[in-house]
Coordinates of C-alpha atoms in Angstrom, one line a residue:
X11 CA 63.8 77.8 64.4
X12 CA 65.2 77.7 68.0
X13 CA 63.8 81.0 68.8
X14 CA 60.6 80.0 67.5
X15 CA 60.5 77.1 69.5
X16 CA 61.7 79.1 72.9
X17 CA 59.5 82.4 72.0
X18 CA 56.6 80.1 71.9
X19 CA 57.1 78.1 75.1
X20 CA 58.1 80.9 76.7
X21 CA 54.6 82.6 75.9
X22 CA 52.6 79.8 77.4
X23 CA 54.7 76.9 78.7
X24 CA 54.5 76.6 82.8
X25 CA 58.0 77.2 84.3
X26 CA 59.3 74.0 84.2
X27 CA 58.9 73.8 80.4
X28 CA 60.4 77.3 79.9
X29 CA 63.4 76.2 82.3
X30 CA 64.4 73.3 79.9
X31 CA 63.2 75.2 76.5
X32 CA 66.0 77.8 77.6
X33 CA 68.5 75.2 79.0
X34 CA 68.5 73.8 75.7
X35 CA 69.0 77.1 73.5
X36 CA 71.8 78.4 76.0
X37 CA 73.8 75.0 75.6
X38 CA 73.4 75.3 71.7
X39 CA 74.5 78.6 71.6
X40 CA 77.2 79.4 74.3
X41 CA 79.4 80.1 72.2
X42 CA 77.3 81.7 69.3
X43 CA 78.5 85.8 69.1
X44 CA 77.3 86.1 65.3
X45 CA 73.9 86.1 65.0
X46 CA 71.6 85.7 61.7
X47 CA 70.1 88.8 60.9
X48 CA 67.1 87.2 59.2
X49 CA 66.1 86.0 63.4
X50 CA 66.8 89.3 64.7
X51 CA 62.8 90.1 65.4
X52 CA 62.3 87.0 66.9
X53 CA 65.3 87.2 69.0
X54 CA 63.8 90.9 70.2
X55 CA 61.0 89.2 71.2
X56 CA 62.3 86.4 73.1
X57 CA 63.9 89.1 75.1
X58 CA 60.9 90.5 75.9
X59 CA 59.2 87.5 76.7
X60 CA 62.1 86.3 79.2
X61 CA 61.5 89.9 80.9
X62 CA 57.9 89.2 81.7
X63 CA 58.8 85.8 82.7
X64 CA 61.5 87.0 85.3
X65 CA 58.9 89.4 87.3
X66 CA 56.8 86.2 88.3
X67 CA 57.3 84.2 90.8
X68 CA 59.4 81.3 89.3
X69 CA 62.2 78.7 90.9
X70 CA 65.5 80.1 91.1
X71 CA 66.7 77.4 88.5
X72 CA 64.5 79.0 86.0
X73 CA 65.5 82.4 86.5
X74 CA 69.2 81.5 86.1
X75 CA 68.1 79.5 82.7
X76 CA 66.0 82.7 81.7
X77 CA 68.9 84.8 82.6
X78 CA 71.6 82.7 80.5
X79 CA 69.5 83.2 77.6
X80 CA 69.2 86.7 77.8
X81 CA 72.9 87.4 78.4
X82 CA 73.3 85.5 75.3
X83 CA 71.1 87.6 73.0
X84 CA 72.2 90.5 74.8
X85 CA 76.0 90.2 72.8
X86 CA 73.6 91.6 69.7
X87 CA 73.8 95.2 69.7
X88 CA 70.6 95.5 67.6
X89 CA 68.2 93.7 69.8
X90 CA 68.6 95.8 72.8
X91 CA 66.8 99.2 71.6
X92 CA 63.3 98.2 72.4
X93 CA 64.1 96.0 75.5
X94 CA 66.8 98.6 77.3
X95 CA 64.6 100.2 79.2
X96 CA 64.2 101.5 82.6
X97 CA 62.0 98.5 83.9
X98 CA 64.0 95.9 82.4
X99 CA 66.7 97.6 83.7
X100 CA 64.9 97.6 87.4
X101 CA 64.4 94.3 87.2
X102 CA 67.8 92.9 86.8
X103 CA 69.1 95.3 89.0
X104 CA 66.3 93.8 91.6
X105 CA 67.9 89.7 90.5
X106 CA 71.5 91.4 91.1
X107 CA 70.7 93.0 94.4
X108 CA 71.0 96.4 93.6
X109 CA 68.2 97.5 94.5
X110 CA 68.0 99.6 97.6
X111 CA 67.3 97.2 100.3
X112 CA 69.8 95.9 103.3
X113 CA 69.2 92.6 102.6
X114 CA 72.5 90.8 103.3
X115 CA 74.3 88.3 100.9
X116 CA 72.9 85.0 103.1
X117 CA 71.1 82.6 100.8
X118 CA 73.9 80.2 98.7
X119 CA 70.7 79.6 96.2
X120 CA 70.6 83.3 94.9
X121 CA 74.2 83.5 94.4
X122 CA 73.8 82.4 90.7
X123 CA 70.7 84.8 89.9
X124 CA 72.6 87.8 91.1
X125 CA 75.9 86.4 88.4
X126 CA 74.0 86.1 86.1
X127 CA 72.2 89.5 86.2
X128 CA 75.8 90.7 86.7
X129 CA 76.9 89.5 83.7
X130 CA 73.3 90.6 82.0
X131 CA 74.3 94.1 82.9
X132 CA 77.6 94.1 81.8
X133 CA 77.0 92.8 78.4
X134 CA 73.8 95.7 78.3
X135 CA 75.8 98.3 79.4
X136 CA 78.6 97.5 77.5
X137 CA 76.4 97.1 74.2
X138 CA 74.0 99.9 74.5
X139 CA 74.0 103.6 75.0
X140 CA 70.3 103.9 76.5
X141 CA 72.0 101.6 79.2
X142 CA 74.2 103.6 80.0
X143 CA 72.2 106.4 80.3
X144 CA 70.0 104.7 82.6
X145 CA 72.6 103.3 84.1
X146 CA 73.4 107.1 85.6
X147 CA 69.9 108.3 86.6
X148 CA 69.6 105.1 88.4
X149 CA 72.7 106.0 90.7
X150 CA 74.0 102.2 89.5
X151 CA 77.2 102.7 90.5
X152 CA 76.8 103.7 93.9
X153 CA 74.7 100.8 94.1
X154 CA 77.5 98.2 92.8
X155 CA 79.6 99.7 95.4
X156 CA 77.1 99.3 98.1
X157 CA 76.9 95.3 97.0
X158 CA 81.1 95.4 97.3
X159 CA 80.8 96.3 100.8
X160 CA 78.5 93.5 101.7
X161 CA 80.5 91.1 99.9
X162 CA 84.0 92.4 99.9
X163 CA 85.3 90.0 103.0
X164 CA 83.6 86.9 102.1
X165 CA 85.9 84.7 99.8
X166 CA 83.2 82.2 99.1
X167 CA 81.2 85.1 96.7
X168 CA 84.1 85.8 94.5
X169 CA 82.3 85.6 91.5
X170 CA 79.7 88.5 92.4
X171 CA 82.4 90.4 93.3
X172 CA 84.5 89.9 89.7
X173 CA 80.9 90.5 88.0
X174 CA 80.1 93.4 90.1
X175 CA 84.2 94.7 90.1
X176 CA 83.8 94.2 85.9
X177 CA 80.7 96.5 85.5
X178 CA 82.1 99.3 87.5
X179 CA 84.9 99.4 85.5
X180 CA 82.8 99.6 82.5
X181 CA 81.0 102.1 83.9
X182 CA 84.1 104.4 84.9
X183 CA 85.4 103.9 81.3
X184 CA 82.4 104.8 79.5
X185 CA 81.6 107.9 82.0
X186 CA 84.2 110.3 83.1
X187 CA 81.4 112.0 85.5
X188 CA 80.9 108.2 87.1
X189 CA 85.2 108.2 87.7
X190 CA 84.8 111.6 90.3
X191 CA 81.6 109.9 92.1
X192 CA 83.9 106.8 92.6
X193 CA 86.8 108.9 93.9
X194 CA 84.7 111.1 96.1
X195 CA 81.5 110.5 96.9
X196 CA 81.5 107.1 97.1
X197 CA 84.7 106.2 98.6
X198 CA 86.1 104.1 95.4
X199 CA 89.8 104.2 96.0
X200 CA 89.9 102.7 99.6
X201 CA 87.2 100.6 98.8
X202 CA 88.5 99.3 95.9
X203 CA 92.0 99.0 97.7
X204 CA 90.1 96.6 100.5
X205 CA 89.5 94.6 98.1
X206 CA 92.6 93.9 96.8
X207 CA 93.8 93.4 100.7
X208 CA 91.1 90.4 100.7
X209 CA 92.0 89.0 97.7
X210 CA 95.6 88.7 98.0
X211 CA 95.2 88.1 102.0
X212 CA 97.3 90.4 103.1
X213 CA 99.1 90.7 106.8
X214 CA 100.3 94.2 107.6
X215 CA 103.8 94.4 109.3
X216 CA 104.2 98.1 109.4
X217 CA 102.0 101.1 107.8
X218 CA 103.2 100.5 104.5
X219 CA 104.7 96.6 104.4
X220 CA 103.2 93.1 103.9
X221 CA 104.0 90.2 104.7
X222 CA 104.9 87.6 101.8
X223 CA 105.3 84.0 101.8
X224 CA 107.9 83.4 99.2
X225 CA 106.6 79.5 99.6
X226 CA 103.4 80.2 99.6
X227 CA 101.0 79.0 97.3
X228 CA 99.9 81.0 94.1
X229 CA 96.5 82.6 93.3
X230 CA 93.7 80.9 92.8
X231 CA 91.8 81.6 89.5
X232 CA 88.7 83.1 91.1
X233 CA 91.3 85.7 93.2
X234 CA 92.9 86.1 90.4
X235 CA 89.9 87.6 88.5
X236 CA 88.9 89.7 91.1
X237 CA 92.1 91.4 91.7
X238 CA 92.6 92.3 87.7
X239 CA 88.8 93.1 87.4
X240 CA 89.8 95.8 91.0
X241 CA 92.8 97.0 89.5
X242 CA 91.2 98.0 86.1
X243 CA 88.5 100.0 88.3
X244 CA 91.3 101.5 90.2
X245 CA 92.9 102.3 87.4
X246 CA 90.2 104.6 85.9
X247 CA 89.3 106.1 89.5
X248 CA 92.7 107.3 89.5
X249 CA 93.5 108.1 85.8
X250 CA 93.4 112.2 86.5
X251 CA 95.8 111.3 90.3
X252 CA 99.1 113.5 88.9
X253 CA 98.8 115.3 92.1
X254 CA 98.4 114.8 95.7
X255 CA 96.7 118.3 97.1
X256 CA 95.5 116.5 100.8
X257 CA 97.8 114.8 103.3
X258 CA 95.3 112.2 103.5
X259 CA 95.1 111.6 99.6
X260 CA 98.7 110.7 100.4
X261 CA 98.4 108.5 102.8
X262 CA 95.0 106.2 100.7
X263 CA 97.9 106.4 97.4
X264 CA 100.7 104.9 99.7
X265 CA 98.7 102.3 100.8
X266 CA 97.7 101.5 97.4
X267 CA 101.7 101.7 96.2
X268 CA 101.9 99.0 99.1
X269 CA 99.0 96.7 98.0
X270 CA 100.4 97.4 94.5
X271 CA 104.0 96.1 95.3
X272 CA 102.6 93.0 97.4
X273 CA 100.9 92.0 93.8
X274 CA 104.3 92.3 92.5
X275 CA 105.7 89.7 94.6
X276 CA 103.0 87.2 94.0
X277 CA 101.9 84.8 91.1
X278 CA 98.7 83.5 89.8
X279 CA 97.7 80.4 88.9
X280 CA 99.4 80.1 85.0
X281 CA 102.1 82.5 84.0
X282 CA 99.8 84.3 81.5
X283 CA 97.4 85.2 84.4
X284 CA 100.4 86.5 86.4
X285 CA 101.8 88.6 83.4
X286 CA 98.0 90.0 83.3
X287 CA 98.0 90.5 87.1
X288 CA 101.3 92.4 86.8
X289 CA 100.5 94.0 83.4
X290 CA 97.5 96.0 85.5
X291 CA 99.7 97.0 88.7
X292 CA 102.1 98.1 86.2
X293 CA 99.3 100.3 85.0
X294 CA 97.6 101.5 87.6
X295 CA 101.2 102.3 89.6
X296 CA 101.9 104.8 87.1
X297 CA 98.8 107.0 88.0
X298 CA 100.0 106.8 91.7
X299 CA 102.0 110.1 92.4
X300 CA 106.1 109.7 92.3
X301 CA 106.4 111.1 95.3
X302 CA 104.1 107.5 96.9
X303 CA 106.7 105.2 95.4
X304 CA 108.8 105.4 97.7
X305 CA 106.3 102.7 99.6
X306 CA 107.9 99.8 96.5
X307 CA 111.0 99.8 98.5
X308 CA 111.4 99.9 101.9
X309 CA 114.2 99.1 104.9
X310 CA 115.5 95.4 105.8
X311 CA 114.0 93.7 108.6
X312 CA 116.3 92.8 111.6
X313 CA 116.4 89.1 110.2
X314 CA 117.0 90.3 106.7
X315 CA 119.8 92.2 107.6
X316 CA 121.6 89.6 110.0
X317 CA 120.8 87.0 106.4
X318 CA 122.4 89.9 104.2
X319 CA 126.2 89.9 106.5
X320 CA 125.5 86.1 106.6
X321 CA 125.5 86.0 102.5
X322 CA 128.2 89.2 101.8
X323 CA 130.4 87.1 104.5
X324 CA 130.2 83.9 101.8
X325 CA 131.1 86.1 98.6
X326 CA 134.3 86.2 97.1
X327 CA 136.9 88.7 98.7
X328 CA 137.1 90.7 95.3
X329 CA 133.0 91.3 95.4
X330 CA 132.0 92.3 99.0
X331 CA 132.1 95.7 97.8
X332 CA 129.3 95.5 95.8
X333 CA 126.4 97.0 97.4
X334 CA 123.8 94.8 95.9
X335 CA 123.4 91.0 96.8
X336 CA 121.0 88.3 97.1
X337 CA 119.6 87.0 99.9
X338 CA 119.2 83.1 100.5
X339 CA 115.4 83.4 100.0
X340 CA 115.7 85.6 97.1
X341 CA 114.9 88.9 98.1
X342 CA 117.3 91.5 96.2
X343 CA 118.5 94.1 98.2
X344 CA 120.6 97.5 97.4
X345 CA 122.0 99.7 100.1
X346 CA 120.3 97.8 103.1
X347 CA 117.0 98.5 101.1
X348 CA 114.6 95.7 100.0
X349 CA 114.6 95.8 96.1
X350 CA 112.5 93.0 95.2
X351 CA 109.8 94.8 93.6
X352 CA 111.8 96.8 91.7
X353 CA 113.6 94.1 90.1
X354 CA 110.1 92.2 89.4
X355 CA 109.7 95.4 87.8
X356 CA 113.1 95.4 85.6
X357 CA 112.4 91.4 84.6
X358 CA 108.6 92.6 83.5
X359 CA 110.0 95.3 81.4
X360 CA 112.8 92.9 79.7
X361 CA 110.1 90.0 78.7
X362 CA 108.0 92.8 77.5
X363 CA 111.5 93.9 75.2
X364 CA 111.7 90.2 74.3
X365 CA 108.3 89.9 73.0
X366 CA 109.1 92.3 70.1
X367 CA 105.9 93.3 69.4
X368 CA 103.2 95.8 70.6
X369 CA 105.8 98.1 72.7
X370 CA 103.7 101.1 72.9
X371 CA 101.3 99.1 74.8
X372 CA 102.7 96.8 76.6
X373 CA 106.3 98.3 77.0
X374 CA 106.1 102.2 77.4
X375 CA 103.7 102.2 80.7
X376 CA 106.4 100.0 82.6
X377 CA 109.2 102.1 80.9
X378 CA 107.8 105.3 82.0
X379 CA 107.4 104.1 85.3
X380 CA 110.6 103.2 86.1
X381 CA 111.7 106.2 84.6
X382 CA 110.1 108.6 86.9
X383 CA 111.0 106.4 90.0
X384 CA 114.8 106.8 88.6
X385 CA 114.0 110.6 88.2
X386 CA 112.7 110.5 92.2
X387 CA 113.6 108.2 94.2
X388 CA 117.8 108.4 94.7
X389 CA 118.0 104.1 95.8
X390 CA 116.0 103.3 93.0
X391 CA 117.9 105.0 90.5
X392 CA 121.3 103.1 91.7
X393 CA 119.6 100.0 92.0
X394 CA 118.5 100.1 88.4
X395 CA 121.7 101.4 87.5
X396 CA 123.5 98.8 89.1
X397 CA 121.4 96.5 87.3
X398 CA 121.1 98.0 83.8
X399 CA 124.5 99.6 83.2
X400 CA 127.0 97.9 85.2
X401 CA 130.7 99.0 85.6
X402 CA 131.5 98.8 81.5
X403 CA 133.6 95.8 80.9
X404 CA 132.8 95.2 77.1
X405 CA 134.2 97.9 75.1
X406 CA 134.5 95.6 72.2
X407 CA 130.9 95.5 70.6
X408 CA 129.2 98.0 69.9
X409 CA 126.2 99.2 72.3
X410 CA 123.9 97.8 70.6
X411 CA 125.1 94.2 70.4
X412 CA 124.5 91.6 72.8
X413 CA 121.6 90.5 74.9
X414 CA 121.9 92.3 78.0
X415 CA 119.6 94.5 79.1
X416 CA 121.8 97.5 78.1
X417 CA 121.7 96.1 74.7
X418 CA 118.4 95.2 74.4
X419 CA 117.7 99.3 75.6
X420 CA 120.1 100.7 73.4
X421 CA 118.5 98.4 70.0
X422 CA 115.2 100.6 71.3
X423 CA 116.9 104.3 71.3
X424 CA 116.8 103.9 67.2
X425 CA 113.4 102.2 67.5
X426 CA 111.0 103.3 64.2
X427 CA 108.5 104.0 67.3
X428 CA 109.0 107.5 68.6
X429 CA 106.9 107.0 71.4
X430 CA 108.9 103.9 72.0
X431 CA 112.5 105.2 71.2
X432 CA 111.9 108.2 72.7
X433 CA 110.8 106.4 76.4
X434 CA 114.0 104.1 76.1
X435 CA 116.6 107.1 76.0
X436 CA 115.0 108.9 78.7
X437 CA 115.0 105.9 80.7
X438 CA 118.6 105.5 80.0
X439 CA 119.5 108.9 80.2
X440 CA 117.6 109.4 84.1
X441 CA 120.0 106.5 84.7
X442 CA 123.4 108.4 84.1
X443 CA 121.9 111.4 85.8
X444 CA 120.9 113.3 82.7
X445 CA 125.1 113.8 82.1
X446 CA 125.8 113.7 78.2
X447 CA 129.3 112.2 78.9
X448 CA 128.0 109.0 81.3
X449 CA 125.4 108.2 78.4
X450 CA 127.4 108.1 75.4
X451 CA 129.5 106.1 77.4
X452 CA 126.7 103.8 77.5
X453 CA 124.9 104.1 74.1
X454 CA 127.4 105.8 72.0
X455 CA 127.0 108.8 70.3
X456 CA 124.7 107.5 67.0
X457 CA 122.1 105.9 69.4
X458 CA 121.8 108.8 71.4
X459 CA 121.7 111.4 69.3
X460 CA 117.8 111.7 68.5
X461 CA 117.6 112.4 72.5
X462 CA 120.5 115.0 72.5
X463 CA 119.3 116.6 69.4
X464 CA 115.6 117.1 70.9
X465 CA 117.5 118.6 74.4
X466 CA 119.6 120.7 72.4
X467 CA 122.0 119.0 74.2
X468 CA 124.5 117.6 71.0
X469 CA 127.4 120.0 71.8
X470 CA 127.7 117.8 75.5
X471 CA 126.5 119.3 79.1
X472 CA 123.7 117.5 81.1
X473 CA 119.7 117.6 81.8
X474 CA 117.7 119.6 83.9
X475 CA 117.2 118.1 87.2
X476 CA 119.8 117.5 90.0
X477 CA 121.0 114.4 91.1
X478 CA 123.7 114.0 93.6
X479 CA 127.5 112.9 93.0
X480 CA 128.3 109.3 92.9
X481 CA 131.6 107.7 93.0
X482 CA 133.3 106.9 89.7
X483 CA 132.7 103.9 88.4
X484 CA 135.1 103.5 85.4
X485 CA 136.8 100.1 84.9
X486 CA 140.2 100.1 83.6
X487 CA 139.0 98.1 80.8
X488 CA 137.4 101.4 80.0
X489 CA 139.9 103.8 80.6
X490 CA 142.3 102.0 78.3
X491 CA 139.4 102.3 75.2
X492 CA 137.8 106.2 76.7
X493 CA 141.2 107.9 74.6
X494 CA 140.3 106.2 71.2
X495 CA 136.5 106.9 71.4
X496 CA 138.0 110.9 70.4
X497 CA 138.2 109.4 66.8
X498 CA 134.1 110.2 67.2
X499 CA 133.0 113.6 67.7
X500 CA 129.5 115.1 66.7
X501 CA 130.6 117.5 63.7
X502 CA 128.8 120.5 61.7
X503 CA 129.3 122.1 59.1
X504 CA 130.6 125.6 58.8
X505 CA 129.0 128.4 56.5
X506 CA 131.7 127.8 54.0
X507 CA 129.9 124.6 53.9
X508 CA 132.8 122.3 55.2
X509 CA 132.6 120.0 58.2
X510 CA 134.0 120.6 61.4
X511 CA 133.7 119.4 65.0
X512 CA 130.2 121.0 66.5
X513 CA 131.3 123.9 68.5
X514 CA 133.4 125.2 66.1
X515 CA 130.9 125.5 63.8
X516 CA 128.0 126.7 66.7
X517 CA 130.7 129.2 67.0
X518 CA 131.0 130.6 63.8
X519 CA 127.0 130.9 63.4
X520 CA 127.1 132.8 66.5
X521 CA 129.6 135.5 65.3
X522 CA 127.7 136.1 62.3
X523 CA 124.5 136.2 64.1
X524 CA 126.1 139.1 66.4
X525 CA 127.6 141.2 63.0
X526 CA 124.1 140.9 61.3
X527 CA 122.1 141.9 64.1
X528 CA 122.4 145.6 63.6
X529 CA 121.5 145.3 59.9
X530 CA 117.5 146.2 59.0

C-alpha cells in the first residue's frame, strides 16, 4: 500500500508532493531490511520512477528525499536487475560528483545529495553484480579518488569522505584488478595515507615520528569513521605488499608504519570504536613489510631521556637494573627506545585472549604480527620478552596456571584451534630465540611438544634463524627447581617395544636403518 501511494505520486505529483510522499515512506521504513515479496514489482517500479524524477530539475530537499528512498529499496537484491543500469548509474554518479568535471566541493546545500548518492552506490554495488561491472568500465574508482583529493583536507565534509572511503573499499574487495589501479595508477597508498594524516591531525617531528598529546582529547565519531573506513581501503591496496622491490615503496610503507603507530596511541570516542580503530591498524600493519616496522619504535627525545634518569633515579636500589621503566607520562620505554606502541600492541593482544572467543579472527593477525617483529626487530623482541616471560620466579604451578600473560599464552599452545595453537607457540618460541631449552623452561615440555614435534625438534637443539646472545637471566628460584625438572624427559620407544629416553631410541632406529640399507 505505501508503494502504491508513493509510485503513484511519484508518477504525477509536482515536487513538493513527491518530497513529502517519500519523506513519509523513508521515516516508516528506516529501519525496514526484509521486504515482502508480494510488493517486489511495485517496489521495481518506484525505483524507476525516483530515477526519472532525479534527472529533472527539482529542489535539493527533494532529491535527498528521492535519494533516501532509493537507498532504502536498494537493500533488496532482487529489485536492482532492471534499474542497474548504466544511466541510472550515470546519474548518481552525476548527484555524487563523480562525474568528470572540476567543479570544487563549495556549496554546503549539495553536501547531503552527494551522501546520499554515496550511500546509494554503496548499497548498489555492494548488492549487485551488473553494478559492479559498470562500476569498472565507468573508471569509478579513479573517480572516487579524484573526489578524495578535493575533499581530503576539509574536516567539515567528513561524511563524503567516509561514504566515498566505504565504496572504494567495496570496490577493492570485490575486484582484485581495481586493488593494482589503486596501488599504481592512481596513487592509492599515499593518498589513502593523507588521509589518515588529516583525520588524526597529525604534526610531524622527524621523517617517521608524530607528535601525541597524551591529554589530548579523543576522536570524534565522524574521524573516527573515516579513519576505519581508510584503513580498510588500505588494507586491501596493500593485501599482496610481502615485498618491498623500490626504495621508494619503502619509504610510502614507513610512513604508513608511522601513521599506523600514531593510531595506536590514540582513542576514539567509546572504547568499542577504539578497539575497532585498533582492530584495523592491527590489520593492515601486518601487510606492511617487517623490515618497515622498525618505524613502531623509535629513539627518546632529549626531554624523554632527561624524564627516564629522573624516574630510574626514584626506583628502588634493587631495580635500577632493569632496562625497562615507565616514564611519568606513561610512555614505556626499553633500552632508551620508545615502546609505547608495542605495549598498546601486547595489551590489544591480551583483551583479545580474554575475550575467549573468535581467536582466529580477532587474535591470530595481532599474534602474527608481533611474531614477525620478534623474528626482526632485535629491541622488540627483548621488550616483549621482558614483558611476557620475565625472569621465572614461580616454579610452583604449572605453566599453564595463572593469569599472566605467560599463562594465558601457554593455555593457547594446547588450543583445539591449530591455527590458533600453532601462532601462540611460535610467538613464544621467537621469544626464547627459537632455543628448545629457554622454551621448555617457559611452557614445559607437554605444552610445547606439538611445536617441537612439527620442527622435528623433540630430541632438544634450536630453530632456524639467528639471534644474538643475551645475558642469562636465570633466577635462583629457578636454578634450585632446573635439577628436579630431569624427572621429565621426552621418551620413545625402542624396537623391542620398551620405553626409553628419545635419543636412545633415535639411536637405535638409526643403527638398524644403516645394517638394512644394503638389503634389496
Amino acid at each position: 500500500m505505501d508503494e502504491e501511494r508513493a509510485l503513484y505520486i511519484v508518477r504525477a505529483g509536482e515536487a513538493g508532493a513527491i518530497e513529502r510522499v517519500l519523506r513519509d515512506y523513508s521515516d516508516k521504513h528506516r529501519a525496514t531490511f526484509k521486504f515482502e515479496p508480494t510488493d517486489e514489482d511495485k517496489r521495481k517500479k518506484l525505483c524507476e520512477g525516483i530515477f526519472k524524477v532525479l534527472v529533472k530539475d527539482i529542489p535539493t530537499t527533494c532529491q535527498v528525499s528521492c535519494l533516501e528512498v532509493l537507498r532504502i529499496l536498494s537493500r533488496d537484491k532482487k529489485i536492482l536487475v532492471p534499474v542497474t543500469t548504466k544511466e541510472n548509474m550515470q546519474i548518481l554518479l552525476r548527484l555524487a560528483k563523480l562525474n568528470d568535471s572540476d567543479d570544487s566541493l563549495e556549496k554546503v546545500s549539495e553536501f547531503p545529495v552527494i551522501v546520499e548518492s554515496l550511500k546509494c552506490l554503496c548499497n548498489i554495488v555492494f548488492n549487485s553484480q551488473m553494478a559492479q561491472q559498470l562500476s569498472l568500465e565507468l573508471n569509478l574508482a579513479a573517480k572516487l579518488c579524484n573526489l578524495l583529493r578535493k575533499c581530503k583536507d576539509r574536516k567539515f565534509i567528513s561524511d563524503i569522505k567516509c561514504f566515498d572511503l566505504r565504496l572504494l573499499f567495496l570496490l577493492s574487495l570485490l575486484h582484485t584488478d581495481i586493488r593494482s589501479q589503486l596501488r599504481y595508477e592512481l596513487q592509492g597508498l599515499p593518498l589513502l595515507t593523507q588521509i589518515l594524516e588529516s583525520a588524526f591531525s597529525i604534526k610531524w617531528t622527524d621523517e617517521y615520528e608524530s607528535a601525541i598529546d597524551h591529554n589530548g582529547p579523543p576522536l570524534s565519531p565522524q574521524e573516527t569513521d573515516c579513519a576505519i573506513e581508510a584503513l580498510k581501503a588500505l588494507f586491501n591496496v596493500t593485501v599482496d605488499s610481502w615485498k618491498v622491490h623500490k626504495e621508494s615503496d619503502s619509504h610510502q610503507f614507513r610512513v604508513m608504519a608511522a601513521v599506523l603507530r600514531h593510531c595506536l596511541l590514540i582513542v576514539g570516542p567509546t572504547e568499542d570504536k577504539t578497539e575497532e580503530l585498533h582492530s584495523n591498524a592491527v590489520n593492515l600493519l601486518s601487510n606492511v613489510p617487517v623490515s618497515c616496522l622498525d618505524v613502531l619504535i623509535c629513539p627518546l627525545t632529549h626531554e624523554e631521556t632527561a624524564q627516564e634518569a629522573t624516574t630510574l633515579d626514584e626506583l628502588p636500589s634493587d631495580k635500577t637494573s632493569e632496562k625497562e621503566t615507565v616514564l611519568k607520562n606513561n610512555t614505556m620505554v626499553y633500552n632508551g627506545m620508545n615502546m609505547e606502541a608495542i605495549h598498546v600492541l601486547l595489551n590489544f593482544m591480551e583483551k583479545r585472549i580474554d575475550k575467549g572467543s573468535s581467536y582466529r579472527e580477532g587474535l591470530t593477525p595481532v599474534l602474527s604480527l608481533l611474531t614477525e617483529c620478534s623474528r626482526a626487530h632485535r629491541n622488540i623482541r627483548k621488550f616483549l620478552k621482558d614483558q611476557v616471560l620475565p625472569p621465572l620466579r614461580d616454579v610452583t604451578n604449572r605453566p599453564e596456571v595463572g593469569s599472566t600473560v605467560r599463562n594465558k599464552l601457554v593455555r593457547l599452545m594446547t588450543h583445539v584451534d591449530l591455527g590458533v595453537k600453532q601462532i601462540a607457540a611460535e610467538f613464544l618460541f621467537v621469544l626464547c630465540k627459537e632455543r628448545v631449552d629457554s622454551l621448555l623452561k617457559y611452557t614445559g615440555y607437554g605444552n610445547a611438544a606439538g611445536l617441537l614435534a612439527a620442527r622435528g625438534l623433540l630430541a632438544g637443539g634450536r630453530g632456524d634463524n639467528w639471534y644474538s646472545e643475551d645475558e642469562d637471566t636465570d633466577t635462583e628460584e629457578y636454578k634450585n627447581a632446573k635439577p628436579k625438572e630431569e624427572l621429565l624427559k621426552p621418551m620413545g620407544l625402542k624396537p623391542d617395544g620398551t620405553i626409553t629416553p628419545l635419543e636412545e631410541a633415535l639411536s637405535q632406529y638409526s643403527v638398524i636403518e644403516e645394517t638394512s640399507s644394503d638389503t634389496d
